[in-house]
Structures are given as structure tokens and as C-alpha cells.
């Protein structure tokens, strides 16, 4: 389907022509190519944004909602996350909306669009749609929020198999570990309120109380390697599983050392909250959960380039939480997943099954 020429209105109130006539919306690669011309064009778009950033114009696109505010979708009872098709085509209307949105930076490089709590400048979408483009915490944060929001939209979630943290969780873990690293005993561990709020489901938005879940998915940046991995905290098996799209980058022992603070802090955090003495997990312990939790690597598809680790992390979490095989998690499909995430961010909702 070819889209005809369209006349839009710029954010500055003047009429500008947005030419979409040569873009085939049935070909995601064609849409990505045009977006890259507008946003990445040998860095010129980014440079304009950097040079002209004296006067920003911030436009709110959509706001974060809490679980209690989510409106459930009226879908057939047979519709669940397990029926999600990762390769389902992006609606043409959404691609046109994304194209028009990104074309605004051609006319106003200082434009800032606020999606939830993220203020997105031109670099935000430039790196998202670029092949091998590095995903930052803001990209991961919005992607995970939309996944959690969809979980709430599909059903009344009281007890679920999973939830996720935000990208700040591991920072809180490291700070808590540093505060307590001289303490050899569990008694007296000082646990930060920021971590307690995560376990209680108060943050992040649309998250769940851990007492009502079995697994918690965590995005984890390993600064030493500049590499994203996905973690799965298994509250039943008392272990941490690592989903790494580039296992050749970090030796197993080095990975365990990097994640040591999490392995030690999680049992101390849960001990302080009497997690396994109260609630649904009371009397369900099968072994010494208060010891450091073992860390294992999961067998997952690998990336074939240097920049896709963040996108792999999002797809691992999305598909594993839905109990969908990871067969589509390939480097070949990452350009499509990048475009799909950009469209989802623009619309403020993840696509339904």
C-alpha cells in the first residue's frame, strides 16, 4: 500500500508538506529507511538538535497510568498473551502516525515529545530505528511499561506468573549491597524504601506485588561491558536466570561476579520483609532460600551484531513472560521489532494478541 502525499501542520503552527507518497507501508524496511533519512541522515538531524537546543518545545504525547486506572480491553475470553504473534504486521495507520511524528523534527529540531516520564528528543527515535542503534534506559523503560500495561489491560490481574521491575532496580540493588557489604549476618541489614516499594508492587507503574507472582523480570545493564541482559528472579526456585544475547562477551564466572550483589541482596531483602513467612509463600520453602541465590544462564538466541542487546532484552522478557518460544528473536527480525516498538511508543500501547 502506497500512501499519498499529505499536508500536515508543524508544531510551530505553519503548514508544512510531509511527502509520504513513495513509502510502501507493506514493507517495514521502507518505513525504517525513510525514518533513518529524516532522523539519522549521516547524523545531520542529531547535529541540528544539538546546535539549536537553546529553546525547547515540549509536547505531552501520553501519560503513565497506574494499574487501578487501566481500562480493560473487551476481547474474546480466548485472547491471552499466549496467543500473541510477535511478527504480526504493524497497522498502516500507526506507521503513518509514526512517520508524521518523526517528520516534525525536520521542521523543529528543538522539539521534545514527552512519552510517559520520558522526554524524547530527536536522538531518542534516531537510535531506536537505526540498525545496531544503542537502546538506552529510556527505551527499555517505556517498552517494559507498555508490556506491563498490556498485562493489566488483558485481564483482572490478581495473581500472575510474572511482573517486571524498572531499569532503576539494579541501581537500588547495588546501593543497598554497598550499604551492607560489611555485614556478615542477615540481621541488621538496612533495606532501602525504594526496594521495598518494588517488592510491594508500588513501583513501577502497572507492576504487581511480588507475593502475587512467581517470576520477576529485570533489565540489567552491565556497565563494564556496555551490555544489556535480561534477568529472571524465580521466587519459587530461589534462583536467578540470565538471558544473554551475547554469551561470548562475558565469561560465566565474570557474569556471576557482576551479579553477585543481586544474588546476595535479594534473599536479604525478602528476609527483612518476612516474604517467605507470610502471605502465599508461607510454609512453601523447599530449601535454604536465605543463602545467596544461584545464577544460571538460559539458552537463548544470540545477536549477530554489536548494538541489538537492548532490543533482545525487551523481546526476551515479552515472549518469555507470555510463554512464547523465542524462535523469532533473531538479528534478522530486530529491524522489524525496532519499528514496532517505535510505533507502540508513539501510540502509547503495546499491540494486543
Coordinates of C-alpha atoms in Angstrom, one line a residue:
X1 CA 0.0 0.0 0.0
X2 CA 1.4 3.3 -1.1
X3 CA 0.5 6.4 0.9
X4 CA -0.4 9.6 -1.0
X5 CA 1.1 13.0 -0.3
X6 CA -0.1 14.6 2.9
X7 CA -0.1 18.1 4.3
X8 CA 0.4 18.4 8.0
X9 CA 0.8 21.2 10.4
X10 CA 4.1 21.7 12.1
X11 CA 4.5 22.1 15.9
X12 CA 5.2 25.8 15.3
X13 CA 1.8 26.3 13.6
X14 CA 2.9 26.7 10.0
X15 CA 1.8 24.4 7.2
X16 CA 4.4 22.0 6.0
X17 CA 4.4 19.3 3.4
X18 CA 5.1 15.8 4.5
X19 CA 5.8 13.7 1.5
X20 CA 4.8 10.0 2.1
X21 CA 3.9 9.1 -1.5
X22 CA 6.9 6.9 -2.2
X23 CA 6.8 4.9 1.0
X24 CA 5.4 1.3 0.8
X25 CA 3.8 0.7 4.2
X26 CA 3.6 -3.1 3.4
X27 CA 7.4 -3.0 3.6
X28 CA 8.7 -2.2 7.1
X29 CA 12.2 -1.8 5.7
X30 CA 10.9 1.0 3.5
X31 CA 9.5 2.8 6.6
X32 CA 12.7 2.3 8.5
X33 CA 14.7 3.7 5.6
X34 CA 12.6 6.9 5.5
X35 CA 12.8 7.3 9.2
X36 CA 16.6 7.0 9.1
X37 CA 16.8 9.6 6.3
X38 CA 14.9 12.0 8.5
X39 CA 16.5 11.2 11.8
X40 CA 19.9 9.8 11.1
X41 CA 21.0 11.2 7.7
X42 CA 24.7 10.9 8.5
X43 CA 24.0 12.5 11.9
X44 CA 22.7 15.8 10.5
X45 CA 19.4 15.6 12.2
X46 CA 21.0 14.9 15.6
X47 CA 23.5 17.7 14.9
X48 CA 20.7 20.2 14.2
X49 CA 19.1 19.2 17.5
X50 CA 22.4 19.7 19.4
X51 CA 23.2 23.0 17.8
X52 CA 19.7 24.6 18.1
X53 CA 18.8 23.4 21.6
X54 CA 18.5 26.9 23.1
X55 CA 14.7 26.9 23.1
X56 CA 12.9 23.6 23.6
X57 CA 9.3 23.0 22.8
X58 CA 7.9 20.1 25.0
X59 CA 4.7 18.4 23.8
X60 CA 3.0 15.8 26.1
X61 CA 2.0 12.8 24.0
X62 CA 0.6 10.5 26.7
X63 CA 0.9 10.0 30.4
X64 CA 1.8 7.0 32.6
X65 CA -1.3 5.3 34.2
X66 CA -1.3 3.1 37.3
X67 CA -2.9 -0.3 37.3
X68 CA -6.0 1.0 39.0
X69 CA -6.6 3.4 36.1
X70 CA -6.1 0.9 33.3
X71 CA -9.2 0.3 31.2
X72 CA -9.6 -3.4 30.3
X73 CA -9.9 -4.3 26.6
X74 CA -13.1 -6.0 25.6
X75 CA -11.5 -9.0 23.9
X76 CA -12.6 -12.6 23.5
X77 CA -12.0 -14.8 26.5
X78 CA -9.7 -17.0 24.5
X79 CA -7.4 -14.0 23.9
X80 CA -4.4 -14.1 26.1
X81 CA -0.7 -13.3 26.0
X82 CA -0.1 -16.9 24.8
X83 CA -1.8 -16.0 21.5
X84 CA 0.5 -13.1 20.9
X85 CA 2.0 -13.1 17.4
X86 CA 5.4 -11.4 17.6
X87 CA 5.5 -10.9 13.8
X88 CA 2.0 -9.5 13.4
X89 CA 2.1 -6.7 10.9
X90 CA 2.0 -3.1 12.1
X91 CA -1.2 -1.3 11.2
X92 CA -0.7 1.2 8.4
X93 CA -2.4 4.0 10.3
X94 CA 0.2 3.6 13.1
X95 CA 3.1 3.7 10.7
X96 CA 1.7 6.9 9.1
X97 CA 1.3 8.4 12.6
X98 CA 4.9 7.5 13.4
X99 CA 6.2 8.9 10.1
X100 CA 4.4 12.2 10.6
X101 CA 5.5 12.4 14.2
X102 CA 9.2 11.9 13.3
X103 CA 9.0 14.3 10.4
X104 CA 8.2 17.1 12.9
X105 CA 11.9 17.1 13.8
X106 CA 12.7 18.2 10.2
X107 CA 11.0 21.5 10.9
X108 CA 11.8 21.9 14.6
X109 CA 15.0 20.1 15.8
X110 CA 14.4 21.5 19.3
X111 CA 11.1 19.7 19.6
X112 CA 10.8 17.4 22.7
X113 CA 8.0 14.9 22.9
X114 CA 7.1 13.5 26.3
X115 CA 6.0 9.9 26.3
X116 CA 5.1 9.0 29.9
X117 CA 8.0 10.1 32.0
X118 CA 10.5 10.2 29.1
X119 CA 11.3 13.4 27.3
X120 CA 12.2 12.3 23.8
X121 CA 14.4 14.4 21.6
X122 CA 15.4 13.6 18.1
X123 CA 18.2 11.2 19.3
X124 CA 15.5 9.0 21.0
X125 CA 13.9 7.8 17.8
X126 CA 17.1 8.2 15.8
X127 CA 18.9 5.5 17.8
X128 CA 15.7 3.3 18.1
X129 CA 15.1 3.0 14.3
X130 CA 18.8 2.8 13.4
X131 CA 20.2 -0.6 12.6
X132 CA 22.5 -1.5 15.5
X133 CA 21.4 1.6 17.3
X134 CA 22.1 1.6 21.0
X135 CA 19.0 1.4 23.2
X136 CA 19.2 3.5 26.4
X137 CA 17.4 3.0 29.6
X138 CA 14.5 5.3 28.4
X139 CA 13.8 2.9 25.5
X140 CA 13.8 -0.1 27.8
X141 CA 11.8 1.7 30.4
X142 CA 9.0 2.6 28.0
X143 CA 9.0 -0.8 26.4
X144 CA 8.6 -2.6 29.7
X145 CA 5.9 -0.2 30.9
X146 CA 3.8 -0.9 27.8
X147 CA 4.3 -4.7 28.4
X148 CA 3.0 -4.4 32.0
X149 CA 0.2 -2.1 31.0
X150 CA -1.0 -4.7 28.4
X151 CA -0.9 -7.4 31.0
X152 CA -3.3 -5.2 33.1
X153 CA -5.5 -4.5 30.0
X154 CA -6.0 -8.1 29.2
X155 CA -7.4 -9.3 32.5
X156 CA -8.0 -8.5 36.1
X157 CA -4.6 -9.3 37.4
X158 CA -4.6 -10.5 41.0
X159 CA -2.2 -13.4 40.8
X160 CA 0.0 -13.7 37.7
X161 CA 3.0 -15.7 36.7
X162 CA 5.2 -12.6 36.3
X163 CA 5.9 -8.9 36.6
X164 CA 8.9 -6.7 35.8
X165 CA 11.0 -4.1 37.6
X166 CA 12.1 -0.9 36.0
X167 CA 15.6 0.0 34.8
X168 CA 16.5 1.6 38.1
X169 CA 16.0 -1.6 40.2
X170 CA 19.6 -2.8 39.7
X171 CA 20.9 0.6 40.8
X172 CA 19.0 0.3 44.0
X173 CA 20.3 -3.3 44.5
X174 CA 23.9 -2.1 44.1
X175 CA 23.4 0.8 46.5
X176 CA 21.8 -1.5 49.1
X177 CA 24.6 -4.0 48.7
X178 CA 27.2 -1.4 49.2
X179 CA 25.5 -0.1 52.3
X180 CA 25.5 -3.5 53.8
X181 CA 28.6 -5.2 52.4
X182 CA 30.4 -5.1 55.7
X183 CA 27.6 -7.0 57.4
X184 CA 28.2 -10.8 57.5
X185 CA 24.8 -11.6 59.0
X186 CA 21.3 -11.1 57.7
X187 CA 20.2 -9.5 60.9
X188 CA 20.6 -5.7 60.8
X189 CA 20.5 -5.4 57.0
X190 CA 19.3 -1.9 56.1
X191 CA 16.9 -2.2 53.2
X192 CA 16.1 0.9 51.2
X193 CA 12.5 2.0 50.8
X194 CA 13.0 2.1 47.0
X195 CA 13.4 -1.7 47.0
X196 CA 10.6 -2.3 49.4
X197 CA 8.3 -0.4 47.1
X198 CA 9.2 -2.6 44.2
X199 CA 8.5 -5.8 46.1
X200 CA 5.2 -4.4 47.4
X201 CA 4.1 -3.5 43.8
X202 CA 4.0 0.2 44.4
X203 CA 6.6 0.8 41.7
X204 CA 7.0 0.6 38.7
X205 CA 3.6 1.7 37.3
X206 CA 1.4 -1.3 36.4
X207 CA 3.7 -3.6 38.4
X208 CA 2.5 -6.3 40.8
X209 CA 3.1 -7.2 44.4
X210 CA 5.7 -10.0 44.3
X211 CA 3.5 -12.0 46.7
X212 CA 1.2 -12.4 43.7
X213 CA 3.8 -13.5 41.2
X214 CA 6.2 -16.4 40.6
X215 CA 8.8 -14.7 38.4
X216 CA 10.2 -11.1 38.2
X217 CA 11.9 -10.0 35.0
X218 CA 14.7 -7.4 35.4
X219 CA 16.5 -5.4 32.7
X220 CA 20.2 -5.2 33.7
X221 CA 22.9 -3.0 32.2
X222 CA 26.4 -4.3 32.8
X223 CA 28.4 -1.0 32.5
X224 CA 31.8 -2.7 32.4
X225 CA 30.8 -4.4 29.1
X226 CA 28.2 -1.8 28.0
X227 CA 25.8 -4.7 27.5
X228 CA 22.1 -5.3 28.4
X229 CA 20.9 -8.7 29.7
X230 CA 17.6 -9.8 31.0
X231 CA 17.3 -11.4 34.4
X232 CA 14.6 -13.7 35.7
X233 CA 14.2 -13.8 39.5
X234 CA 12.5 -17.1 40.3
X235 CA 10.6 -16.8 43.6
X236 CA 9.8 -20.5 43.7
X237 CA 13.2 -22.0 42.8
X238 CA 15.2 -19.2 44.6
X239 CA 17.5 -18.7 41.7
X240 CA 18.4 -16.1 39.1
X241 CA 18.4 -16.9 35.4
X242 CA 20.3 -14.8 32.9
X243 CA 19.2 -14.3 29.3
X244 CA 22.2 -13.0 27.4
X245 CA 22.2 -12.3 23.7
X246 CA 26.0 -12.4 23.5
X247 CA 27.3 -15.1 25.8
X248 CA 30.8 -14.9 24.2
X249 CA 31.2 -11.4 25.6
X250 CA 31.2 -12.2 29.3
X251 CA 32.7 -15.5 30.8
X252 CA 30.4 -17.3 33.2
X253 CA 32.5 -16.6 36.3
X254 CA 32.7 -12.9 35.4
X255 CA 29.0 -12.7 34.9
X256 CA 28.4 -14.3 38.3
X257 CA 30.7 -11.8 39.9
X258 CA 28.9 -8.9 38.2
X259 CA 25.6 -10.2 39.5
X260 CA 26.9 -11.1 43.0
X261 CA 25.2 -8.1 44.7
X262 CA 21.8 -9.2 43.3
X263 CA 22.4 -12.8 44.4
X264 CA 23.1 -11.7 48.0
X265 CA 20.7 -8.8 48.3
X266 CA 17.6 -10.5 47.1
X267 CA 17.4 -13.1 49.9
X268 CA 18.3 -10.4 52.5
X269 CA 15.6 -8.1 51.1
X270 CA 13.0 -10.8 51.2
X271 CA 14.1 -11.9 54.7
X272 CA 13.7 -8.4 56.0
X273 CA 10.1 -8.3 54.6
X274 CA 9.3 -11.8 56.0
X275 CA 8.4 -12.7 52.4
X276 CA 8.5 -16.4 53.0
X277 CA 7.0 -16.4 56.4
X278 CA 3.8 -14.6 55.4
X279 CA 1.4 -14.5 52.5
X280 CA 1.0 -17.1 49.8
X281 CA 4.6 -18.2 50.1
X282 CA 4.4 -19.1 53.8
X283 CA 5.5 -22.7 54.5
X284 CA 6.3 -23.3 50.9
X285 CA 10.1 -23.2 51.2
X286 CA 11.8 -26.3 49.8
X287 CA 15.4 -25.3 50.6
X288 CA 17.5 -22.6 52.3
X289 CA 16.3 -19.6 50.4
X290 CA 18.2 -17.1 52.6
X291 CA 21.5 -18.2 51.2
X292 CA 22.9 -16.4 48.1
X293 CA 20.8 -17.4 45.1
X294 CA 22.5 -19.3 42.4
X295 CA 22.9 -17.7 39.0
X296 CA 22.4 -19.7 35.8
X297 CA 22.5 -18.8 32.1
X298 CA 19.5 -19.6 29.9
X299 CA 19.9 -20.9 26.4
X300 CA 18.6 -18.2 24.1
X301 CA 19.0 -16.9 20.5
X302 CA 22.1 -14.8 20.0
X303 CA 22.6 -11.5 18.3
X304 CA 24.8 -11.2 15.3
X305 CA 25.9 -7.6 15.7
X306 CA 27.0 -5.1 18.4
X307 CA 24.0 -2.9 19.0
X308 CA 20.9 -5.1 19.4
X309 CA 21.3 -6.3 23.0
X310 CA 18.7 -3.9 24.4
X311 CA 16.1 -4.9 21.8
X312 CA 16.9 -8.6 22.5
X313 CA 16.3 -8.0 26.2
X314 CA 12.9 -6.5 25.6
X315 CA 11.8 -9.4 23.3
X316 CA 13.2 -12.0 25.7
X317 CA 11.0 -10.5 28.5
X318 CA 8.0 -10.0 26.4
X319 CA 8.0 -13.5 24.9
X320 CA 9.2 -15.5 28.0
X321 CA 6.5 -13.8 30.2
X322 CA 3.9 -14.8 27.6
X323 CA 5.3 -18.4 27.4
X324 CA 6.0 -18.0 23.7
X325 CA 9.0 -19.6 22.1
X326 CA 12.0 -17.4 21.3
X327 CA 12.3 -18.6 17.7
X328 CA 11.5 -15.1 16.3
X329 CA 14.3 -13.5 18.4
X330 CA 16.8 -13.2 15.6
X331 CA 19.0 -10.4 14.4
X332 CA 17.2 -10.6 11.1
X333 CA 13.9 -9.7 12.8
X334 CA 15.3 -6.9 15.0
X335 CA 14.7 -4.1 12.5
X336 CA 11.0 -5.0 12.4
X337 CA 10.9 -5.2 16.3
X338 CA 12.6 -1.8 16.4
X339 CA 9.9 -0.3 14.1
X340 CA 7.2 -2.0 16.1
X341 CA 8.5 -0.6 19.4
X342 CA 8.7 2.9 17.9
X343 CA 5.0 2.6 16.7
X344 CA 3.9 1.3 20.2
X345 CA 5.7 4.1 22.0
X346 CA 4.1 6.6 19.6
X347 CA 0.6 5.2 20.3
X348 CA 1.1 4.6 24.0
X349 CA 0.0 1.0 23.9
X350 CA 1.6 -2.4 23.2
X351 CA -0.2 -4.3 20.5
X352 CA -2.7 -6.8 21.6
X353 CA -2.7 -10.5 20.7

